[in-house]
mmCIF file of C-alpha atoms and ligand atoms in Angstrom:
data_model
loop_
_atom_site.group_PDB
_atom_site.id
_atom_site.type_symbol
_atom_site.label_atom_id
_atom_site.label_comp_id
_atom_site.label_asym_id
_atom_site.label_seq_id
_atom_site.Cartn_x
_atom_site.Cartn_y
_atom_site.Cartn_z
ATOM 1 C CA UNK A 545 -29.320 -18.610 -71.879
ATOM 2 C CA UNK A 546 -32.607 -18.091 -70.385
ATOM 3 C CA UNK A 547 -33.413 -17.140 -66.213
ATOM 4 C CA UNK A 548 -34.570 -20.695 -64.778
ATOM 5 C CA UNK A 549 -37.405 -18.765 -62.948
ATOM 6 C CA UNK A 550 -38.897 -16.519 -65.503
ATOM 7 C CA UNK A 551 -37.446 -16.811 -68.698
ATOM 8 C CA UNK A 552 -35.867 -13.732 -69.486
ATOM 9 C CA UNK A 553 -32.825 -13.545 -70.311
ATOM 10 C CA UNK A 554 -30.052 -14.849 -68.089
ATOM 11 C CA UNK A 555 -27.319 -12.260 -67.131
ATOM 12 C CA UNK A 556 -25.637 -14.567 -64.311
ATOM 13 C CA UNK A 557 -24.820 -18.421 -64.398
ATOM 14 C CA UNK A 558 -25.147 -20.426 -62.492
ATOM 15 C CA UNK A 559 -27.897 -21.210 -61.739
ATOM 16 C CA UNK A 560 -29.025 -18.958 -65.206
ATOM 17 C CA UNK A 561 -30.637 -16.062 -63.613
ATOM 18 C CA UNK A 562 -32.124 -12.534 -64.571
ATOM 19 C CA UNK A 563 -30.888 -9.529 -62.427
ATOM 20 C CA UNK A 564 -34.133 -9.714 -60.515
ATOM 21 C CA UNK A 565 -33.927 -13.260 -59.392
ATOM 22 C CA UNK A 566 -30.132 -13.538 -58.904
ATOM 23 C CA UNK A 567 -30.578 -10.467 -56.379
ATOM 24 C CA UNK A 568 -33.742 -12.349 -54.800
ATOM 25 C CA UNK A 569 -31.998 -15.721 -54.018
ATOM 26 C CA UNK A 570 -28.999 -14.272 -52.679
ATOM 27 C CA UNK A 571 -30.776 -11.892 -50.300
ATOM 28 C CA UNK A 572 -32.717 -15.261 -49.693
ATOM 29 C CA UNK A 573 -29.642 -17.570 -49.152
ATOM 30 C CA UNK A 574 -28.394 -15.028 -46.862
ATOM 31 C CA UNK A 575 -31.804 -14.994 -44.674
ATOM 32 C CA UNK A 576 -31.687 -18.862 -44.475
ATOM 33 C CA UNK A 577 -28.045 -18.441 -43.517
ATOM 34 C CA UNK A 578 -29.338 -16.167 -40.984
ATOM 35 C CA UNK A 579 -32.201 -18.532 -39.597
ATOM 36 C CA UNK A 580 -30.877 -22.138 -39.753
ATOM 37 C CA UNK A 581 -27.690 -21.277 -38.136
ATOM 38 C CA UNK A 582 -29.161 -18.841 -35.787
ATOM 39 C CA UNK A 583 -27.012 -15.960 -36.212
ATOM 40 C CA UNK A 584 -29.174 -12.966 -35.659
ATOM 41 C CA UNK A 585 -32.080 -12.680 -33.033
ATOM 42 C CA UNK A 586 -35.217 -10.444 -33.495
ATOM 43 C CA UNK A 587 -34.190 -7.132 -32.224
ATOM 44 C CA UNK A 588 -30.513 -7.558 -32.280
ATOM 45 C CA UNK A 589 -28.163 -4.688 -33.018
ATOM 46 C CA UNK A 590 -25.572 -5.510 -35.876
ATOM 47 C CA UNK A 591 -21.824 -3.788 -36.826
ATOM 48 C CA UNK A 592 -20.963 -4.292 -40.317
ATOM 49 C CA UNK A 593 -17.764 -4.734 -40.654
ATOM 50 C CA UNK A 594 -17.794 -2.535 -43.768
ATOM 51 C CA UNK A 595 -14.584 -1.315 -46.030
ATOM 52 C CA UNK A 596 -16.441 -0.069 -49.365
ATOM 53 C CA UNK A 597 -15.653 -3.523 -51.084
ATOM 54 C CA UNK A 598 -18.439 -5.632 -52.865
ATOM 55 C CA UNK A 599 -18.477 -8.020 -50.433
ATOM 56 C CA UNK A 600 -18.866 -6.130 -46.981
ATOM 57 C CA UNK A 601 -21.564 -3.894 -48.748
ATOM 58 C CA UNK A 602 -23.442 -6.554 -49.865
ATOM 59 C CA UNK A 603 -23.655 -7.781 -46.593
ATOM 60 C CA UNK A 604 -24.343 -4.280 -45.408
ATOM 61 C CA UNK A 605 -27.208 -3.726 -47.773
ATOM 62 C CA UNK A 606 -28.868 -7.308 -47.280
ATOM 63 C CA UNK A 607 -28.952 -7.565 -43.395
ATOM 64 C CA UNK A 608 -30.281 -3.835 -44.165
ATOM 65 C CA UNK A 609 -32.867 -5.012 -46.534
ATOM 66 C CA UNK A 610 -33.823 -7.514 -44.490
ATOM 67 C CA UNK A 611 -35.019 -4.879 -41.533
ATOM 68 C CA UNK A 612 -31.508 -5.814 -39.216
ATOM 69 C CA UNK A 613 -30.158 -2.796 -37.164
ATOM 70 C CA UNK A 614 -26.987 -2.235 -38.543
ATOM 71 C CA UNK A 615 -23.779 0.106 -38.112
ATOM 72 C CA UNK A 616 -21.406 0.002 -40.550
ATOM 73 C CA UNK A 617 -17.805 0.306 -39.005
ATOM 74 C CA UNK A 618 -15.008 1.006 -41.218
ATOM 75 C CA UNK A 619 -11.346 0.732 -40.480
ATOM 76 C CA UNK A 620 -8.622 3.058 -42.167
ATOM 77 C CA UNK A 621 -5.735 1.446 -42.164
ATOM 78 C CA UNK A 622 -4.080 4.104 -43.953
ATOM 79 C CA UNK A 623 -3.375 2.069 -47.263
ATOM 80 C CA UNK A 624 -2.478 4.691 -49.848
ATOM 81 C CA UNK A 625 -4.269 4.659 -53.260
ATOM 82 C CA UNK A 626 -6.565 2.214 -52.231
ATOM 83 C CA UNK A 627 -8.915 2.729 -49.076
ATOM 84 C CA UNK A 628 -9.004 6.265 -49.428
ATOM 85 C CA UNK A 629 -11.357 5.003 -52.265
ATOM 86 C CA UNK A 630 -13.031 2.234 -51.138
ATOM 87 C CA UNK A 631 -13.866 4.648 -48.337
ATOM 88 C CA UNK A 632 -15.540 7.126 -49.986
ATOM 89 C CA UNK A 633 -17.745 4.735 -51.757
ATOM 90 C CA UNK A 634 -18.817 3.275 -48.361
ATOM 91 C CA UNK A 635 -19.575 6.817 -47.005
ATOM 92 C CA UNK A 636 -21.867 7.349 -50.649
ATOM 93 C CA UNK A 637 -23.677 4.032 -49.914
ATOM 94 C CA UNK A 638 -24.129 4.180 -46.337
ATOM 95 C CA UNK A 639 -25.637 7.943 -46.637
ATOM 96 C CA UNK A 640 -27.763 7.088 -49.467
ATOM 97 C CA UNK A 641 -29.325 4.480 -47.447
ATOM 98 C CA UNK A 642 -29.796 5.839 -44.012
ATOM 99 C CA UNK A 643 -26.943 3.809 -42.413
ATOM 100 C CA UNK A 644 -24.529 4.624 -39.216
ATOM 101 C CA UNK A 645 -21.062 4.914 -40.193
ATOM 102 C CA UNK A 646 -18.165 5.382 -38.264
ATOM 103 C CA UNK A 647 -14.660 5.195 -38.885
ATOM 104 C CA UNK A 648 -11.605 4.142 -36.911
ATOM 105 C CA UNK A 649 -8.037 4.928 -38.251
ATOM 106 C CA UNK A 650 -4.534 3.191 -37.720
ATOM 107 C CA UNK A 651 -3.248 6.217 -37.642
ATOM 108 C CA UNK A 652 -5.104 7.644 -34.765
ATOM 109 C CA UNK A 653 -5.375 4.526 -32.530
ATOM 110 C CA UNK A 654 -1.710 3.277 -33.096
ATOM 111 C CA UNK A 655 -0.135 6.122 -34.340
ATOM 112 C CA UNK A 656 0.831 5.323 -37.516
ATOM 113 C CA UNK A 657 -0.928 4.123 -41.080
ATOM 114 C CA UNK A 658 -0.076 0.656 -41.914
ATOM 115 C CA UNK A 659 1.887 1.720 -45.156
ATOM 116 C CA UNK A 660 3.987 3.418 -42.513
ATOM 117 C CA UNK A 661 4.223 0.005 -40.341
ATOM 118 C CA UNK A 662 5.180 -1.664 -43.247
ATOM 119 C CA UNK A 663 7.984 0.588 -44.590
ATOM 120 C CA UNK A 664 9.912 -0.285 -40.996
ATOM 121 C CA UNK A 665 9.481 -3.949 -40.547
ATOM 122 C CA UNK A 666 9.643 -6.845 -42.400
ATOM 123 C CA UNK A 667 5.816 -8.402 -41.009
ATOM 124 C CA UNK A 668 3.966 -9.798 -43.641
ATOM 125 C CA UNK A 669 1.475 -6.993 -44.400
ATOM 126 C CA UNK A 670 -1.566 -9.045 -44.259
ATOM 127 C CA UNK A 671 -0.720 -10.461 -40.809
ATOM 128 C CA UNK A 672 -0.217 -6.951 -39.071
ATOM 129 C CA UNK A 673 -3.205 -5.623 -40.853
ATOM 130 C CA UNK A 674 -4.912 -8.871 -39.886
ATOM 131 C CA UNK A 675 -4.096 -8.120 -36.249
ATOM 132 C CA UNK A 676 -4.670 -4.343 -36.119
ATOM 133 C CA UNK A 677 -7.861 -4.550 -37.662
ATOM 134 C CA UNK A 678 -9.540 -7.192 -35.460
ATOM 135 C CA UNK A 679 -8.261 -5.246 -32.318
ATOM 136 C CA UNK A 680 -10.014 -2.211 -33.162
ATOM 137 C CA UNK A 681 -12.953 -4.021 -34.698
ATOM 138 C CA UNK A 682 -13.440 -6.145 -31.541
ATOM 139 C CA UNK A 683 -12.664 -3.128 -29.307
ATOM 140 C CA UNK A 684 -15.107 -0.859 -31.288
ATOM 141 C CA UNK A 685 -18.432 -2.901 -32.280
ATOM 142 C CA UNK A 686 -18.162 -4.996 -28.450
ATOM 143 C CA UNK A 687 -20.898 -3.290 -27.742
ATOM 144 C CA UNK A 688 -23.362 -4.656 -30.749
ATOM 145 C CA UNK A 689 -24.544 -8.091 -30.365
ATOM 146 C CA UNK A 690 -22.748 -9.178 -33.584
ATOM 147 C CA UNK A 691 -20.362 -7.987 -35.420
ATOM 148 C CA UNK A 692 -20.901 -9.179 -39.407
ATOM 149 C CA UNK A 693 -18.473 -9.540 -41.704
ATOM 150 C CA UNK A 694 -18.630 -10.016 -45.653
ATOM 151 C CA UNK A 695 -16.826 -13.548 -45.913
ATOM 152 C CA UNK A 696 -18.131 -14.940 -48.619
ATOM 153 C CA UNK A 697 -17.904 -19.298 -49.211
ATOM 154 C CA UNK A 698 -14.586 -19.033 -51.408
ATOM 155 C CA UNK A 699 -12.865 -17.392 -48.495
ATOM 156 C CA UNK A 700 -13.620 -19.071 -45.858
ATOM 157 C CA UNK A 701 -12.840 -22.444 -47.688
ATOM 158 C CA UNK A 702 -9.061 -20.399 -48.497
ATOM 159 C CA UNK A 703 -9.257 -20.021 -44.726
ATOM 160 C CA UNK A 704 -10.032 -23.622 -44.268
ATOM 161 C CA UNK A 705 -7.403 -24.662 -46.581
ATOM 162 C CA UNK A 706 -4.758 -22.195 -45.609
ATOM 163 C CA UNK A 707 -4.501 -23.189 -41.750
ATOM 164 C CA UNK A 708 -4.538 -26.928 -42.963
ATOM 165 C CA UNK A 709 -1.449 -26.427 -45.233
ATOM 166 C CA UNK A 710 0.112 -24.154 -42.322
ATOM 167 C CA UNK A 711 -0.479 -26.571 -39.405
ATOM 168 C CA UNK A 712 -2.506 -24.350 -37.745
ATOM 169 C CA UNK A 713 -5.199 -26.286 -36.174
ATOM 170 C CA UNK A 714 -6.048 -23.467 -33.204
ATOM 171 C CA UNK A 715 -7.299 -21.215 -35.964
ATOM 172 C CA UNK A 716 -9.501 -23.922 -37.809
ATOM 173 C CA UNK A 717 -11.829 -23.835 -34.741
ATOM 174 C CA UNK A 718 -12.808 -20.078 -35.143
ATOM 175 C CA UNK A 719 -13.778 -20.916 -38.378
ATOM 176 C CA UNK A 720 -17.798 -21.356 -39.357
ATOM 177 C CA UNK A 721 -20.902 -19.031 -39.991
ATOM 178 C CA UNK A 722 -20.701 -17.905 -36.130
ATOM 179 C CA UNK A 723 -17.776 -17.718 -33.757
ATOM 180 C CA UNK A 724 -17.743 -17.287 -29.813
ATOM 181 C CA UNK A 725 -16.037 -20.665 -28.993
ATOM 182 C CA UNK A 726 -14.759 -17.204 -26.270
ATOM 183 C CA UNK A 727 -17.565 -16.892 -24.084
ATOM 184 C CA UNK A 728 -16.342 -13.414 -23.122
ATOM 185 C CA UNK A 729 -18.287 -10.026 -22.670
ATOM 186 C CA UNK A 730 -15.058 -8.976 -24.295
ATOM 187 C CA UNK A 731 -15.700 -10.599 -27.575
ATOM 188 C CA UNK A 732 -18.030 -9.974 -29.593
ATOM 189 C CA UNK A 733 -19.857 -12.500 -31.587
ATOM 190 C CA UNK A 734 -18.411 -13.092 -35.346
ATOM 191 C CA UNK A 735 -21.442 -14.014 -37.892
ATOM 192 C CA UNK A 736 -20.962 -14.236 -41.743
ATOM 193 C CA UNK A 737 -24.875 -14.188 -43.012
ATOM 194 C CA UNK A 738 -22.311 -14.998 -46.683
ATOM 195 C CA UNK A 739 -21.160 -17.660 -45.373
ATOM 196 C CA UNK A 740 -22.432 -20.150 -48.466
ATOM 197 C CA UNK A 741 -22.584 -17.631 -50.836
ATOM 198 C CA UNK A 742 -19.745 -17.751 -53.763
ATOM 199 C CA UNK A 743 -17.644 -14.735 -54.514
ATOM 200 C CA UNK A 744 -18.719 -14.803 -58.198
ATOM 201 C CA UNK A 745 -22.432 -14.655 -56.793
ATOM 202 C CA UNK A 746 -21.639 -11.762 -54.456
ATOM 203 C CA UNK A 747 -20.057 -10.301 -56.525
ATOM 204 C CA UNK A 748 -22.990 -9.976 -59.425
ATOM 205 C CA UNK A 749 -25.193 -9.256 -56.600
ATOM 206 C CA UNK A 750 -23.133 -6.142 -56.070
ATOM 207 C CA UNK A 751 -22.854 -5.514 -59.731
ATOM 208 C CA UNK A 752 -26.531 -5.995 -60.348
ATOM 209 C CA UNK A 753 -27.606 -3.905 -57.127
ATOM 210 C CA UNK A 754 -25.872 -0.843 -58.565
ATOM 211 C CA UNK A 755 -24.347 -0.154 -55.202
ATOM 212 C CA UNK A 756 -21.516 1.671 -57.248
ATOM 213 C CA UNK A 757 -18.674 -0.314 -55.965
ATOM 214 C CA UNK A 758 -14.933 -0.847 -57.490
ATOM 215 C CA UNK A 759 -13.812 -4.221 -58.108
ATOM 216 C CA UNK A 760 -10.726 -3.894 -56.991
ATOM 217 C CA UNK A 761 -7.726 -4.927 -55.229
ATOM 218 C CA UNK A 762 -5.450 -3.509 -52.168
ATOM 219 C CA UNK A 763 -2.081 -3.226 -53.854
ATOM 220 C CA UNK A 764 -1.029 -5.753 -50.628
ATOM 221 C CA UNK A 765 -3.572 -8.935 -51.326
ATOM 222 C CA UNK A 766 -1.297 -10.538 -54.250
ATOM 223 C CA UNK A 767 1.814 -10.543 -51.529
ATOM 224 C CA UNK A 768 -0.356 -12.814 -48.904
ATOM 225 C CA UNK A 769 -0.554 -16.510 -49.160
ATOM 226 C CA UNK A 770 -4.002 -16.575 -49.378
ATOM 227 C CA UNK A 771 -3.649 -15.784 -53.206
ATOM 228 C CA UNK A 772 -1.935 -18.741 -53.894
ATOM 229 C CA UNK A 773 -4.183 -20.718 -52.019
ATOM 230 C CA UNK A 774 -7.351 -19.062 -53.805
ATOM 231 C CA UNK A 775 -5.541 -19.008 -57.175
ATOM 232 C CA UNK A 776 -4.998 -22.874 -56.565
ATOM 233 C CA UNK A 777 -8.696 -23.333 -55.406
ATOM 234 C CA UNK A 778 -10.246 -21.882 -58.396
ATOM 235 C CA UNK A 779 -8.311 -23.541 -60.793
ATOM 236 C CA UNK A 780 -9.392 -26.773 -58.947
ATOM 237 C CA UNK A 781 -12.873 -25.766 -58.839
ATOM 238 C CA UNK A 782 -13.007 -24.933 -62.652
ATOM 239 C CA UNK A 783 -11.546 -28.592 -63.322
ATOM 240 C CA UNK A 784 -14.297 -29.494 -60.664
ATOM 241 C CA UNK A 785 -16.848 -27.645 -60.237
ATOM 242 C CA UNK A 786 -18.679 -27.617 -56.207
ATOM 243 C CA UNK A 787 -14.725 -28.509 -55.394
ATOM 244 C CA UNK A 788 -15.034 -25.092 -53.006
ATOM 245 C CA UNK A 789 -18.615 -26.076 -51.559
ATOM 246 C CA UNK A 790 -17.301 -29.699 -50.345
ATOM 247 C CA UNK A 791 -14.555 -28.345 -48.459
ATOM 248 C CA UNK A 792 -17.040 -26.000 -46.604
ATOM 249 C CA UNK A 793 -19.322 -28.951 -46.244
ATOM 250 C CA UNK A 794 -16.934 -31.685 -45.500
ATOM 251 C CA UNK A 795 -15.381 -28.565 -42.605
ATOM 252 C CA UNK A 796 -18.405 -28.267 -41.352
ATOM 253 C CA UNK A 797 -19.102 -31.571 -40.051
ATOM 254 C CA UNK A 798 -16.183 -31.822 -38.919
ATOM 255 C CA UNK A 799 -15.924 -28.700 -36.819
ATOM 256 C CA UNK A 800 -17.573 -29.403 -33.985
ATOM 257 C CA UNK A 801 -15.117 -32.177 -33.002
ATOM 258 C CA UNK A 802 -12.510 -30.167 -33.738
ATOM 259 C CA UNK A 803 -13.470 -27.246 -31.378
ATOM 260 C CA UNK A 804 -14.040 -30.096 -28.993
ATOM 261 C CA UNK A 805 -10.374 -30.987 -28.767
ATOM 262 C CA UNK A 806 -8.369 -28.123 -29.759
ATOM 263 C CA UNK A 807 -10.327 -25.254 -28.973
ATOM 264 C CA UNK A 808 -8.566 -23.051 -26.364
ATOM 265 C CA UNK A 809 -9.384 -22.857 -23.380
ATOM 266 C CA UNK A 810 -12.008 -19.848 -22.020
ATOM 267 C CA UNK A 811 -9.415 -18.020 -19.929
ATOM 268 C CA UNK A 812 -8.697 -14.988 -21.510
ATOM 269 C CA UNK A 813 -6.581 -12.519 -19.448
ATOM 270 C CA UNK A 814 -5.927 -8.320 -19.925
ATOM 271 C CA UNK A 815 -3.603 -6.836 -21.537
ATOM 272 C CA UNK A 816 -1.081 -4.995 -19.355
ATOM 273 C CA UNK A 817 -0.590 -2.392 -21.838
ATOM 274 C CA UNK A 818 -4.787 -1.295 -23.230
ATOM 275 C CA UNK A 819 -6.565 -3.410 -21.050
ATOM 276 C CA UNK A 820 -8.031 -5.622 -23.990
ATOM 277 C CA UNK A 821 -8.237 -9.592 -23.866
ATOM 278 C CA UNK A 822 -4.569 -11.096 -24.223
ATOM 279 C CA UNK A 823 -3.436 -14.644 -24.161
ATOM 280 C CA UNK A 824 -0.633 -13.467 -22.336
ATOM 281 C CA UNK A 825 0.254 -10.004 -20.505
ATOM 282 C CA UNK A 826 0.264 -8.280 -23.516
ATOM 283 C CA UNK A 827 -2.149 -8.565 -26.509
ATOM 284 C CA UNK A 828 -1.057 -8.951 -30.433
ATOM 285 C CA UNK A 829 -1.994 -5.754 -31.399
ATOM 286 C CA UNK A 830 0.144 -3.962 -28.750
ATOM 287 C CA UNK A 831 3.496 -6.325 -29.151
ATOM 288 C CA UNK A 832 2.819 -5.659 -32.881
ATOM 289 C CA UNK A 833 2.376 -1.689 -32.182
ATOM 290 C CA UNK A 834 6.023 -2.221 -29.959
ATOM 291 C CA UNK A 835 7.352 -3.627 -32.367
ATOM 292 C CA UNK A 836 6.515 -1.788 -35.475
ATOM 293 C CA UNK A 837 5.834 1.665 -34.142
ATOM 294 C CA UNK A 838 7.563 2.576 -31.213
ATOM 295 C CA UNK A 839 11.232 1.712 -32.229
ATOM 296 C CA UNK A 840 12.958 4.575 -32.642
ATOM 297 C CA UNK B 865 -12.692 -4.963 -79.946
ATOM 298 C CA UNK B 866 -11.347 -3.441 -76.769
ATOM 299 C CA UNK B 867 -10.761 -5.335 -73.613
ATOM 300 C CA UNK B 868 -10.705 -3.228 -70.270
ATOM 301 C CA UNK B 869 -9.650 -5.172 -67.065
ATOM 302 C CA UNK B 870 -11.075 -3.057 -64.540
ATOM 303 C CA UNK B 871 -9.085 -4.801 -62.004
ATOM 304 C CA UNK B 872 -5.487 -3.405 -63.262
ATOM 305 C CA UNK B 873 -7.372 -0.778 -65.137
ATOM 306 C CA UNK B 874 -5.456 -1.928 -68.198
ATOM 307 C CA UNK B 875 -7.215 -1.610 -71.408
ATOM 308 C CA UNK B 876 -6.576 -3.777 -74.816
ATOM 309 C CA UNK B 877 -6.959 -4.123 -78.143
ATOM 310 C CA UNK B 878 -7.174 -7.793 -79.848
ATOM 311 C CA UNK B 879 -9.361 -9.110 -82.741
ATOM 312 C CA UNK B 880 -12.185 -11.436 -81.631
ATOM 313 C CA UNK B 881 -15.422 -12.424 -82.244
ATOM 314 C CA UNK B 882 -17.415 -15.098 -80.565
ATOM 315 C CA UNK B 883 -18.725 -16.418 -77.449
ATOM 316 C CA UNK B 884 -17.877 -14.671 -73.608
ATOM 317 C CA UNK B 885 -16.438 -18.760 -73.066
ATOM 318 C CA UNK B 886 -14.179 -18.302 -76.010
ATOM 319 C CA UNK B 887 -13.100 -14.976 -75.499
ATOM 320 C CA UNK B 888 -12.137 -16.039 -71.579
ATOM 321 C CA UNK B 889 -10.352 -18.704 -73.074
ATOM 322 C CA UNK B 890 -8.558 -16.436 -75.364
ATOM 323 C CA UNK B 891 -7.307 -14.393 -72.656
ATOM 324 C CA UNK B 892 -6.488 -17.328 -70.696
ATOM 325 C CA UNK B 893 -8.686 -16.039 -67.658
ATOM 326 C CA UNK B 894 -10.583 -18.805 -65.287
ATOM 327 C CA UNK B 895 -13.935 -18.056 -65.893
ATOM 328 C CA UNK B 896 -14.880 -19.055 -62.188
ATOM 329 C CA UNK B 897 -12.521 -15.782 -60.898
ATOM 330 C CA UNK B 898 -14.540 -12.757 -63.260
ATOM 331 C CA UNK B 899 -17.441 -11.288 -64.783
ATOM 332 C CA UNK B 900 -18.098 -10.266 -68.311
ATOM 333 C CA UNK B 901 -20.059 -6.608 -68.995
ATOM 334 C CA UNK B 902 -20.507 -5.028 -71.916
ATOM 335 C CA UNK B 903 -22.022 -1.301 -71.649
ATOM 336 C CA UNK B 904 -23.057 -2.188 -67.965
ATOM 337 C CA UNK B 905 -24.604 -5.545 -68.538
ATOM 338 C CA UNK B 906 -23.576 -8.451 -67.405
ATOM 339 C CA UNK B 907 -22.975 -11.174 -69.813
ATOM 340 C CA UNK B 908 -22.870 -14.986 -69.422
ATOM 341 C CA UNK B 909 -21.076 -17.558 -71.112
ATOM 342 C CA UNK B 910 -22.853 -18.579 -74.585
ATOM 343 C CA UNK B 911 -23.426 -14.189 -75.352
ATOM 344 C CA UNK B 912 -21.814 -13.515 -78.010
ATOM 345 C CA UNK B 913 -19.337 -10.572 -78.125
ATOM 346 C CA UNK B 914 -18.171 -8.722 -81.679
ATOM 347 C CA UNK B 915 -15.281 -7.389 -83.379
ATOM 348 C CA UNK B 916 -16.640 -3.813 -82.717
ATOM 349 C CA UNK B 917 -17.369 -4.407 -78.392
ATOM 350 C CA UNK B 918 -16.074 -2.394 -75.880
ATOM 351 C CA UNK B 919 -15.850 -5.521 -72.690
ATOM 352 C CA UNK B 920 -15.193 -5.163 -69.227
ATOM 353 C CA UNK B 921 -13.693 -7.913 -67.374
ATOM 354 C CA UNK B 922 -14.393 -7.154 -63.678
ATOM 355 C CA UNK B 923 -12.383 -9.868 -61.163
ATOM 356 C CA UNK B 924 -14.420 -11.042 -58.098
ATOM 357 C CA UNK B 925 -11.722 -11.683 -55.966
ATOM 358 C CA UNK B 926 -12.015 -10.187 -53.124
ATOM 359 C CA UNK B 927 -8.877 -8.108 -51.994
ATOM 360 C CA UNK B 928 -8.826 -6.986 -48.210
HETATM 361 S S1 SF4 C 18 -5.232 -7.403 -48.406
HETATM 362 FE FE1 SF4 C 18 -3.978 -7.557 -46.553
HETATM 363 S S2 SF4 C 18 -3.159 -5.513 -46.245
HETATM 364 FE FE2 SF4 C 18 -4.842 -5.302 -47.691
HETATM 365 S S3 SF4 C 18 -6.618 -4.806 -46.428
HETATM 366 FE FE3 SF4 C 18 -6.598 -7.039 -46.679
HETATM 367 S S4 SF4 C 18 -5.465 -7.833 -44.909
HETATM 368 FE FE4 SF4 C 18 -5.047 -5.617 -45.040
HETATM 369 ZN ZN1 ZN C 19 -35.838 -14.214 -63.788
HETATM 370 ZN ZN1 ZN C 20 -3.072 -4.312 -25.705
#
């Protein structure tokens, strides 16, 4: 199998591509991500939301190579064997290539590492990590004017998928390449310049660009429902192929009639307890914190 | 030939020779969910692999 540009031979399919082109269309799928959906403004000052996996360095090292101003923020959540890792791979890549980097534990924020949460309760892992992690995200790179994350097409059509199947229609509208249906100072701006990107892709690019990466898996992914959900989408899309690609599309038109009707409403109130946006008196993070922390 | 799955960092021995497609099939692995290297190159699906190949089957999924 030959590149489809220059002839040499193909080391990703498909489209058959050499290392140099497969690297040069994804950085340039990600800058027409970028433009046409108008997620980044000249000037702008961008938080990675960076964990040391293929996909949030990628995204790292192409808003980078692109000339973006960007921060990588990394949150420990204190998962043993596994982000201790993924961690020190980030800190490698981001000093090797002149980036910010700071880091913002479970442990010191909540008082407690998540593997720690999770030996007390009976939460579904991904959900309180889900939870904890946006809080301190949200609460940490507010002060960027985006905060980027490495979701890549396959999961944000799981996403897609997974609140259909859980009659979760709320959810759904946060959904897309941008997010701020909250216009809040206390939100920041969500943008995913990977947005139509495969994982497969991103993940070559990652390979290809050396950036010294593991491939691999926190020991809590296989418990969440999202693998059966992306084991069930790729064994669709290999039957099919562009299967993944026509939920995003078909989503996409339809999205903004469904933010239309069922987004919430802007009033956001503050937590009792930190001060952060809540939908009630008390935010998620802290009734999860109560809940899972502070019962002794 | 030995097979290393880098994802469970399990490493195996079988006897094959043929295409990466075959080989996938072999192992019963959904082609759409890895990549193939050998010696730190990627590989794509008509390459053919030998008896005497170390491969590395990296998954893309992307965990957390
Ligand atoms: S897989 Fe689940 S527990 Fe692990 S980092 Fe992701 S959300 Fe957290
Ligand atoms: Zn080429
Ligand atoms: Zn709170």
């Amino acid at each position: 199998m030959r590149c489809s540009r220059c002839g040499a031979k193909a080391v990703f399919s498909p489209p058959p591509s050499c290392a140099r082109h497969l690297i040069a269309a994804v950085e340039r799928e990600a800058a027409r991500t970028i433009r046409e959906r108008r997620l980044l403004r000249k000037g702008d000052r961008v938080a990675v939301a960076a964990s040391g996996g293929k996909d949030s360095t990628a995204c790292l090292a192409i808003l980078h190579r692109l000339g973006h101003d960007v921060t990588a923020i990394a949150i420990d959540e204190g998962i043993k064997g596994y982000r201790g890792r993924t961690l020190e791979d980030l800190r490698r890549f981001t000093s090797e290539n002149g980036i910010p980097l700071e880091v913002h534990s479970f442990e010191e924020e909540f008082g407690a590492t998540l593997d720690s949460m999770l030996a007390r309760t009976k939460e579904n892992p991904c959900t309180a990590c889900g939870i904890l992690r946006r809080y301190l995200l949200n609460k940490h790179a507010r002060r960027f004017d985006a905060i980027a994350t490495g979701h890549n097409l396959d999961d944000e059509a799981q996403s897609v998928l997974m609140n259909l199947l859980r009659n979760q229609i709320g959810p759904l509208t946060r959904l897309g390449p941008a997010t701020g249906t909250v216009a809040d100072p206390k939100f920041a701006r969500r943008i995913k310049p990977l947005y139509f990107i495969p994982e497969r892709t991103v993940a070559a690019y990652a390979f290809l660009s050396r950036f010294g990466v593991r491939f691999s898996e926190c020991p809590y992914a296989s418990t969440a429902y999202r693998a059966d959900v992306r084991d069930l989408l790729n064994r669709l899309e290999q039957r099919q192929p562009g299967t993944t690609r026509t939920v995003i599309d078909r989503f996409l038109e339809l999205l903004p009639a469904l933010r239309e009707r069922y987004a919430p409403d802007g009033e956001v109130a503050s937590c009792k307890v930190c001060g952060e946006p809540a939908r009630g008196s008390r935010c998620s993070a802290c009734a999860l914190v109560e809940r899972v922390v502070r019962i002794e | 030939m030995i097979v290393y799955l880098e994802s469970t960092e399990e490493e195996k021995r079988i006897s094959f020779s043929g295409t990466v497609k075959m080989l996938l099939a072999e192992l019963r692995i959904n082609p759409h969910t890895v990549l193939v290297a050998r010696y730190g190159q990627l590989l794509v699906d008509d390459d053919t692999v030998s008896d005497t190949d170390r491969i590395e089957i990296l998954s893309v999924i992307s965990g957390g």
